[in-house]
Amino acid sequence: MRVGFYQFRPLFGKPAQNGKKIMTALENVDADLVVLPELALSGYYLKDKAEAIKYAEDPENSNLIDSLSNLANKRNMRLVFGFAEKSARQCFNSAALIGPNGIEHIYRKAHLFNEEKNCFDPGDTPFIVNDIKGVKIGIMICFDWVFPEVARALALQGAQIICQPANLVLSFCQQTMLSRCIENSVFAITANRYGADKRPQGILKFTGKSQIVAPGGKLLHRAAAQRDALFIAEIEPKAANNKMMTQYNDVLADRRPELYKSLIYK
Ligand code: ACM
């Protein structure tokens, strides 16, 4: 399976330009699955909910998302990309999985980071996996990395590849995702952005270094920090089916959920 990411620098408040940049970068790509950054169309550093809604897309009625679907159809591939999602009076920090026939799944970010809480409603979608060409993929968005329950919930449902659109500003995530891939024996594709959003409320700088990690925490590739990067690798998703860390230790089957009740009820 050919999977990868496109790291770029979305321009704040320029969805059409950002969409065009993505379309141009991917027009000849040969891949089954490409992951793009969080909020790849709108840019990141929104000031409040009104501004988030201004730059949001209604997936049922979005020329930009339709164009990306057409691209997925033409290239016979899947895309996972982050966008601000307008839904009635709500606005979510979402990621869509789109394929040759359009939208297959929308995940709404569960764990909002910092000032995102001024702009978005907390996600209300469960962690589920989608089947693409017989391979199970799950989605998390950026700051979800802090909550190991997310990768675990996806792995327990059979996710072989975790797709993570990101706009990372802290320095810990890339390295932490190696652990997520060790403890769940999964692949993870983190598609981060780079550059900065300079807004009246401040400046945020993004860390790039998008990456693909294999089960066992093996870093297959990490991009440069501050540069466009389209990277595609051939992987064998079945490698994620082997959960044995030693001949006696299955990282999923050896869990002791009866001892973890405080995880659920606290
Ligand atoms: C983040 O969740 N965008 C840091």
mmCIF file of C-alpha atoms and ligand atoms in Angstrom:
data_model
loop_
_atom_site.group_PDB
_atom_site.id
_atom_site.type_symbol
_atom_site.label_atom_id
_atom_site.label_comp_id
_atom_site.label_asym_id
_atom_site.label_seq_id
_atom_site.Cartn_x
_atom_site.Cartn_y
_atom_site.Cartn_z
ATOM 1 C CA MET A 1 0.000 0.000 0.000
ATOM 2 C CA ARG A 2 1.344 3.426 -0.947
ATOM 3 C CA VAL A 3 0.749 5.942 1.840
ATOM 4 C CA GLY A 4 2.132 9.326 2.744
ATOM 5 C CA PHE A 5 1.650 12.940 3.625
ATOM 6 C CA TYR A 6 1.753 16.396 2.137
ATOM 7 C CA GLN A 7 3.296 18.963 4.485
ATOM 8 C CA PHE A 8 2.793 22.584 3.474
ATOM 9 C CA ARG A 9 2.122 26.042 4.853
ATOM 10 C CA PRO A 10 -1.574 26.993 4.560
ATOM 11 C CA LEU A 11 -2.179 30.722 4.204
ATOM 12 C CA PHE A 12 -4.487 32.057 6.904
ATOM 13 C CA GLY A 13 -8.008 32.820 5.657
ATOM 14 C CA LYS A 14 -7.312 31.782 2.055
ATOM 15 C CA PRO A 15 -9.219 28.514 1.597
ATOM 16 C CA ALA A 16 -9.351 28.757 -2.206
ATOM 17 C CA GLN A 17 -5.601 29.335 -2.477
ATOM 18 C CA ASN A 18 -4.850 26.538 -0.025
ATOM 19 C CA GLY A 19 -7.144 24.188 -1.930
ATOM 20 C CA LYS A 20 -5.380 25.062 -5.177
ATOM 21 C CA LYS A 21 -1.988 24.440 -3.588
ATOM 22 C CA ILE A 22 -3.112 20.968 -2.486
ATOM 23 C CA MET A 23 -4.630 20.149 -5.878
ATOM 24 C CA THR A 24 -1.463 21.173 -7.698
ATOM 25 C CA ALA A 25 0.825 19.270 -5.324
ATOM 26 C CA LEU A 26 -1.204 16.066 -5.612
ATOM 27 C CA GLU A 27 -2.299 16.176 -9.248
ATOM 28 C CA ASN A 28 0.136 13.467 -10.346
ATOM 29 C CA VAL A 29 0.639 11.612 -7.080
ATOM 30 C CA ASP A 30 0.640 7.823 -7.149
ATOM 31 C CA ALA A 31 -0.681 6.780 -3.732
ATOM 32 C CA ASP A 32 -3.516 4.925 -2.027
ATOM 33 C CA LEU A 33 -3.707 7.290 0.950
ATOM 34 C CA VAL A 34 -2.363 10.809 1.510
ATOM 35 C CA VAL A 35 -2.757 12.680 4.804
ATOM 36 C CA LEU A 36 -2.824 16.496 4.909
ATOM 37 C CA PRO A 37 -2.507 18.885 7.862
ATOM 38 C CA GLU A 38 -5.199 19.988 10.308
ATOM 39 C CA LEU A 39 -7.283 23.005 9.172
ATOM 40 C CA ALA A 40 -5.562 22.715 5.811
ATOM 41 C CA LEU A 41 -8.061 24.984 4.033
ATOM 42 C CA SER A 42 -8.706 27.815 6.516
ATOM 43 C CA GLY A 43 -5.373 28.164 8.298
ATOM 44 C CA TYR A 44 -5.073 27.659 12.059
ATOM 45 C CA TYR A 45 -5.014 30.694 14.335
ATOM 46 C CA LEU A 46 -8.677 31.702 14.351
ATOM 47 C CA LYS A 47 -9.743 34.325 16.838
ATOM 48 C CA ASP A 48 -13.258 33.220 17.755
ATOM 49 C CA LYS A 49 -16.199 31.141 16.660
ATOM 50 C CA ALA A 50 -17.535 33.771 14.251
ATOM 51 C CA GLU A 51 -14.224 33.744 12.406
ATOM 52 C CA ALA A 52 -14.103 29.938 12.433
ATOM 53 C CA ILE A 53 -17.557 29.841 10.839
ATOM 54 C CA LYS A 54 -16.510 32.451 8.275
ATOM 55 C CA TYR A 55 -13.736 30.171 6.984
ATOM 56 C CA ALA A 56 -15.524 26.862 7.558
ATOM 57 C CA GLU A 57 -16.878 24.459 4.966
ATOM 58 C CA ASP A 58 -20.243 22.738 4.980
ATOM 59 C CA PRO A 59 -19.228 19.324 3.635
ATOM 60 C CA GLU A 60 -22.634 18.922 1.989
ATOM 61 C CA ASN A 61 -22.154 22.101 0.049
ATOM 62 C CA SER A 62 -18.483 22.832 -0.491
ATOM 63 C CA ASN A 63 -16.874 23.405 -3.882
ATOM 64 C CA LEU A 64 -13.464 22.914 -2.302
ATOM 65 C CA ILE A 65 -14.281 19.535 -0.799
ATOM 66 C CA ASP A 66 -15.958 18.537 -4.085
ATOM 67 C CA SER A 67 -12.722 19.419 -5.910
ATOM 68 C CA LEU A 68 -10.702 17.299 -3.511
ATOM 69 C CA SER A 69 -13.171 14.433 -4.040
ATOM 70 C CA ASN A 70 -12.720 14.784 -7.799
ATOM 71 C CA LEU A 71 -8.965 14.606 -7.331
ATOM 72 C CA ALA A 72 -9.351 11.476 -5.157
ATOM 73 C CA ASN A 73 -11.523 10.004 -7.889
ATOM 74 C CA LYS A 74 -9.081 10.849 -10.679
ATOM 75 C CA ARG A 75 -6.102 9.412 -8.786
ATOM 76 C CA ASN A 76 -8.112 6.518 -7.268
ATOM 77 C CA MET A 77 -6.828 7.412 -3.803
ATOM 78 C CA ARG A 78 -7.995 8.429 -0.345
ATOM 79 C CA LEU A 79 -7.260 11.761 1.274
ATOM 80 C CA VAL A 80 -7.488 12.594 4.961
ATOM 81 C CA PHE A 81 -7.451 16.348 5.567
ATOM 82 C CA GLY A 82 -8.335 18.742 8.336
ATOM 83 C CA PHE A 83 -10.898 21.512 7.870
ATOM 84 C CA ALA A 84 -13.204 23.774 9.856
ATOM 85 C CA GLU A 85 -16.610 22.118 9.587
ATOM 86 C CA LYS A 86 -19.793 24.159 9.657
ATOM 87 C CA SER A 87 -22.807 22.184 10.863
ATOM 88 C CA ALA A 88 -25.980 24.197 11.561
ATOM 89 C CA ARG A 89 -24.908 26.613 14.320
ATOM 90 C CA GLN A 90 -21.924 24.528 15.354
ATOM 91 C CA CYS A 91 -18.353 24.551 14.117
ATOM 92 C CA PHE A 92 -15.927 21.663 14.552
ATOM 93 C CA ASN A 93 -12.232 21.157 13.985
ATOM 94 C CA SER A 94 -12.726 18.129 11.746
ATOM 95 C CA ALA A 95 -10.921 15.721 9.470
ATOM 96 C CA ALA A 96 -12.537 14.136 6.443
ATOM 97 C CA LEU A 97 -11.675 10.876 4.773
ATOM 98 C CA ILE A 98 -12.569 11.218 1.122
ATOM 99 C CA GLY A 99 -12.252 8.682 -1.633
ATOM 100 C CA PRO A 100 -13.250 8.174 -5.251
ATOM 101 C CA ASN A 101 -16.947 8.375 -4.293
ATOM 102 C CA GLY A 102 -16.725 11.360 -1.971
ATOM 103 C CA ILE A 103 -16.790 11.645 1.812
ATOM 104 C CA GLU A 104 -16.427 8.326 3.639
ATOM 105 C CA HIS A 105 -16.053 9.614 7.189
ATOM 106 C CA ILE A 106 -15.789 12.837 9.174
ATOM 107 C CA TYR A 107 -14.056 12.849 12.554
ATOM 108 C CA ARG A 108 -14.549 15.885 14.825
ATOM 109 C CA LYS A 109 -11.593 16.658 17.085
ATOM 110 C CA ALA A 110 -12.323 15.450 20.593
ATOM 111 C CA HIS A 111 -9.554 17.244 22.497
ATOM 112 C CA LEU A 112 -9.381 20.928 21.625
ATOM 113 C CA PHE A 113 -6.030 22.635 22.183
ATOM 114 C CA ASN A 114 -5.688 25.946 23.998
ATOM 115 C CA GLU A 115 -7.542 28.818 22.233
ATOM 116 C CA GLU A 116 -9.282 26.349 19.909
ATOM 117 C CA LYS A 117 -11.773 26.206 22.774
ATOM 118 C CA ASN A 118 -12.839 29.766 21.819
ATOM 119 C CA CYS A 119 -13.451 28.754 18.221
ATOM 120 C CA PHE A 120 -14.809 25.220 18.006
ATOM 121 C CA ASP A 121 -17.345 22.937 19.571
ATOM 122 C CA PRO A 122 -15.820 19.824 21.139
ATOM 123 C CA GLY A 123 -16.035 16.835 18.818
ATOM 124 C CA ASP A 124 -18.991 14.497 19.167
ATOM 125 C CA THR A 125 -17.992 11.683 16.821
ATOM 126 C CA PRO A 126 -16.868 8.299 18.183
ATOM 127 C CA PHE A 127 -13.485 6.826 17.337
ATOM 128 C CA ILE A 128 -14.214 4.402 14.518
ATOM 129 C CA VAL A 129 -12.150 2.799 11.773
ATOM 130 C CA ASN A 130 -12.763 2.821 8.035
ATOM 131 C CA ASP A 131 -11.911 0.144 5.548
ATOM 132 C CA ILE A 132 -9.971 1.229 2.504
ATOM 133 C CA LYS A 133 -9.018 -1.493 0.032
ATOM 134 C CA GLY A 134 -9.151 -4.019 2.888
ATOM 135 C CA VAL A 135 -6.963 -1.885 5.204
ATOM 136 C CA LYS A 136 -8.357 -0.385 8.396
ATOM 137 C CA ILE A 137 -7.571 3.224 9.094
ATOM 138 C CA GLY A 138 -8.401 5.444 12.049
ATOM 139 C CA ILE A 139 -8.224 9.225 12.423
ATOM 140 C CA MET A 140 -7.075 11.476 15.249
ATOM 141 C CA ILE A 141 -6.320 15.199 15.055
ATOM 142 C CA CYS A 142 -3.200 16.844 16.435
ATOM 143 C CA PHE A 143 -3.597 17.374 20.240
ATOM 144 C CA ASP A 144 -5.446 14.041 20.500
ATOM 145 C CA TRP A 145 -1.884 12.659 20.779
ATOM 146 C CA VAL A 146 -1.808 13.736 24.453
ATOM 147 C CA PHE A 147 -4.593 11.265 25.201
ATOM 148 C CA PRO A 148 -3.271 7.714 24.701
ATOM 149 C CA GLU A 149 -6.854 6.475 24.928
ATOM 150 C CA VAL A 150 -7.430 7.731 21.373
ATOM 151 C CA ALA A 151 -4.806 5.597 19.645
ATOM 152 C CA ARG A 152 -5.787 2.690 21.890
ATOM 153 C CA ALA A 153 -9.489 3.011 21.054
ATOM 154 C CA LEU A 154 -8.629 3.002 17.342
ATOM 155 C CA ALA A 155 -6.220 0.056 17.680
ATOM 156 C CA LEU A 156 -8.808 -1.948 19.610
ATOM 157 C CA GLN A 157 -11.160 -1.556 16.658
ATOM 158 C CA GLY A 158 -8.535 -2.917 14.335
ATOM 159 C CA ALA A 159 -6.931 0.249 12.997
ATOM 160 C CA GLN A 160 -3.736 -0.667 11.178
ATOM 161 C CA ILE A 161 -2.892 2.911 10.196
ATOM 162 C CA ILE A 162 -3.648 5.992 12.295
ATOM 163 C CA CYS A 163 -3.895 9.185 10.251
ATOM 164 C CA GLN A 164 -3.137 12.367 12.184
ATOM 165 C CA PRO A 165 -3.677 15.734 10.516
ATOM 166 C CA ALA A 166 -1.793 18.205 12.716
ATOM 167 C CA ASN A 167 -0.847 21.849 13.280
ATOM 168 C CA LEU A 168 1.712 21.221 16.007
ATOM 169 C CA VAL A 169 3.152 24.073 18.042
ATOM 170 C CA LEU A 170 4.660 22.089 20.931
ATOM 171 C CA SER A 171 7.726 19.949 20.361
ATOM 172 C CA PHE A 172 6.648 16.627 21.882
ATOM 173 C CA CYS A 173 4.208 14.991 19.491
ATOM 174 C CA GLN A 174 6.456 13.555 16.795
ATOM 175 C CA GLN A 175 8.509 11.626 19.351
ATOM 176 C CA THR A 176 5.449 10.603 21.376
ATOM 177 C CA MET A 177 3.851 9.028 18.317
ATOM 178 C CA LEU A 178 6.697 6.501 18.293
ATOM 179 C CA SER A 179 5.369 5.323 21.679
ATOM 180 C CA ARG A 180 1.787 5.184 20.407
ATOM 181 C CA CYS A 181 3.039 2.905 17.610
ATOM 182 C CA ILE A 182 4.975 0.708 20.056
ATOM 183 C CA GLU A 183 2.172 0.271 22.573
ATOM 184 C CA ASN A 184 -0.511 -0.382 19.919
ATOM 185 C CA SER A 185 1.623 -1.955 17.180
ATOM 186 C CA VAL A 186 0.181 0.294 14.463
ATOM 187 C CA PHE A 187 1.407 2.601 11.722
ATOM 188 C CA ALA A 188 0.897 6.343 12.201
ATOM 189 C CA ILE A 189 1.055 9.095 9.605
ATOM 190 C CA THR A 190 1.389 12.564 11.119
ATOM 191 C CA ALA A 191 0.879 15.333 8.544
ATOM 192 C CA ASN A 192 1.929 18.596 10.141
ATOM 193 C CA ARG A 193 2.136 22.109 8.719
ATOM 194 C CA TYR A 194 4.993 24.550 8.943
ATOM 195 C CA GLY A 195 5.364 28.337 8.882
ATOM 196 C CA ALA A 196 3.479 30.717 11.143
ATOM 197 C CA ASP A 197 0.049 32.310 11.518
ATOM 198 C CA LYS A 198 0.530 35.988 12.430
ATOM 199 C CA ARG A 199 -2.718 37.345 13.789
ATOM 200 C CA PRO A 200 -3.761 40.357 15.921
ATOM 201 C CA GLN A 201 -4.005 38.027 18.941
ATOM 202 C CA GLY A 202 -0.438 36.710 18.504
ATOM 203 C CA ILE A 203 1.866 34.546 16.444
ATOM 204 C CA LEU A 204 1.907 30.773 16.325
ATOM 205 C CA LYS A 205 4.800 28.885 14.768
ATOM 206 C CA PHE A 206 4.332 25.347 13.518
ATOM 207 C CA THR A 207 6.910 22.618 13.712
ATOM 208 C CA GLY A 208 6.715 20.614 10.454
ATOM 209 C CA LYS A 209 8.600 17.292 10.709
ATOM 210 C CA SER A 210 5.674 15.279 9.381
ATOM 211 C CA GLN A 211 6.398 11.595 9.667
ATOM 212 C CA ILE A 212 5.453 7.976 9.091
ATOM 213 C CA VAL A 213 6.030 5.531 11.933
ATOM 214 C CA ALA A 214 5.765 1.739 11.703
ATOM 215 C CA PRO A 215 4.665 -0.767 14.367
ATOM 216 C CA GLY A 216 7.361 -1.083 17.009
ATOM 217 C CA GLY A 217 7.961 2.672 16.837
ATOM 218 C CA LYS A 218 10.204 2.508 13.787
ATOM 219 C CA LEU A 219 10.497 5.941 12.187
ATOM 220 C CA LEU A 220 10.233 5.335 8.436
ATOM 221 C CA HIS A 221 10.586 8.963 7.448
ATOM 222 C CA ARG A 222 10.507 12.416 9.009
ATOM 223 C CA ALA A 223 10.306 15.572 6.876
ATOM 224 C CA ALA A 224 12.304 18.760 7.388
ATOM 225 C CA ALA A 225 10.879 21.318 9.810
ATOM 226 C CA GLN A 226 10.192 24.266 7.511
ATOM 227 C CA ARG A 227 9.708 23.085 3.961
ATOM 228 C CA ASP A 228 7.012 21.707 1.657
ATOM 229 C CA ALA A 229 7.232 17.929 1.653
ATOM 230 C CA LEU A 230 5.269 15.354 -0.316
ATOM 231 C CA PHE A 231 6.370 11.911 0.808
ATOM 232 C CA ILE A 232 4.929 8.536 -0.197
ATOM 233 C CA ALA A 233 6.172 5.162 1.066
ATOM 234 C CA GLU A 234 5.245 1.583 0.314
ATOM 235 C CA ILE A 235 4.132 -0.145 3.518
ATOM 236 C CA GLU A 236 2.705 -3.541 4.407
ATOM 237 C CA PRO A 237 -0.292 -2.754 6.667
ATOM 238 C CA LYS A 238 -0.504 -6.413 7.766
ATOM 239 C CA ALA A 239 2.605 -5.748 9.876
ATOM 240 C CA ALA A 240 0.175 -4.031 12.280
ATOM 241 C CA ASN A 241 -1.715 -7.300 12.805
ATOM 242 C CA ASN A 242 1.134 -8.740 14.850
ATOM 243 C CA LYS A 243 0.591 -7.473 18.391
ATOM 244 C CA MET A 244 3.264 -9.655 20.006
ATOM 245 C CA MET A 245 5.954 -7.655 21.790
ATOM 246 C CA THR A 246 7.531 -10.854 23.146
ATOM 247 C CA GLN A 247 6.457 -14.437 22.615
ATOM 248 C CA TYR A 248 4.289 -14.053 25.746
ATOM 249 C CA ASN A 249 3.078 -10.447 25.379
ATOM 250 C CA ASP A 250 0.266 -9.310 23.124
ATOM 251 C CA VAL A 251 -0.037 -5.537 23.590
ATOM 252 C CA LEU A 252 -3.806 -5.601 23.153
ATOM 253 C CA ALA A 253 -4.845 -9.012 24.513
ATOM 254 C CA ASP A 254 -2.706 -8.627 27.668
ATOM 255 C CA ARG A 255 -4.556 -5.528 28.832
ATOM 256 C CA ARG A 256 -6.407 -5.828 32.140
ATOM 257 C CA PRO A 257 -9.547 -3.716 31.605
ATOM 258 C CA GLU A 258 -11.092 -5.021 34.827
ATOM 259 C CA LEU A 259 -8.347 -3.072 36.641
ATOM 260 C CA TYR A 260 -8.831 0.097 34.602
ATOM 261 C CA LYS A 261 -12.300 1.153 35.723
ATOM 262 C CA SER A 262 -11.013 4.496 36.949
ATOM 263 C CA LEU A 263 -10.080 5.286 33.342
ATOM 264 C CA ILE A 264 -13.709 5.161 32.358
ATOM 265 C CA TYR A 265 -15.475 6.516 35.421
ATOM 266 C CA LYS A 266 -13.098 9.287 36.535
HETATM 267 C C1 ACM B 1 -3.062 21.328 18.029
HETATM 268 O O1 ACM B 1 -3.847 20.504 18.489
HETATM 269 N N1 ACM B 1 -3.288 21.924 16.878
HETATM 270 C C2 ACM B 1 -1.840 21.687 18.748
#
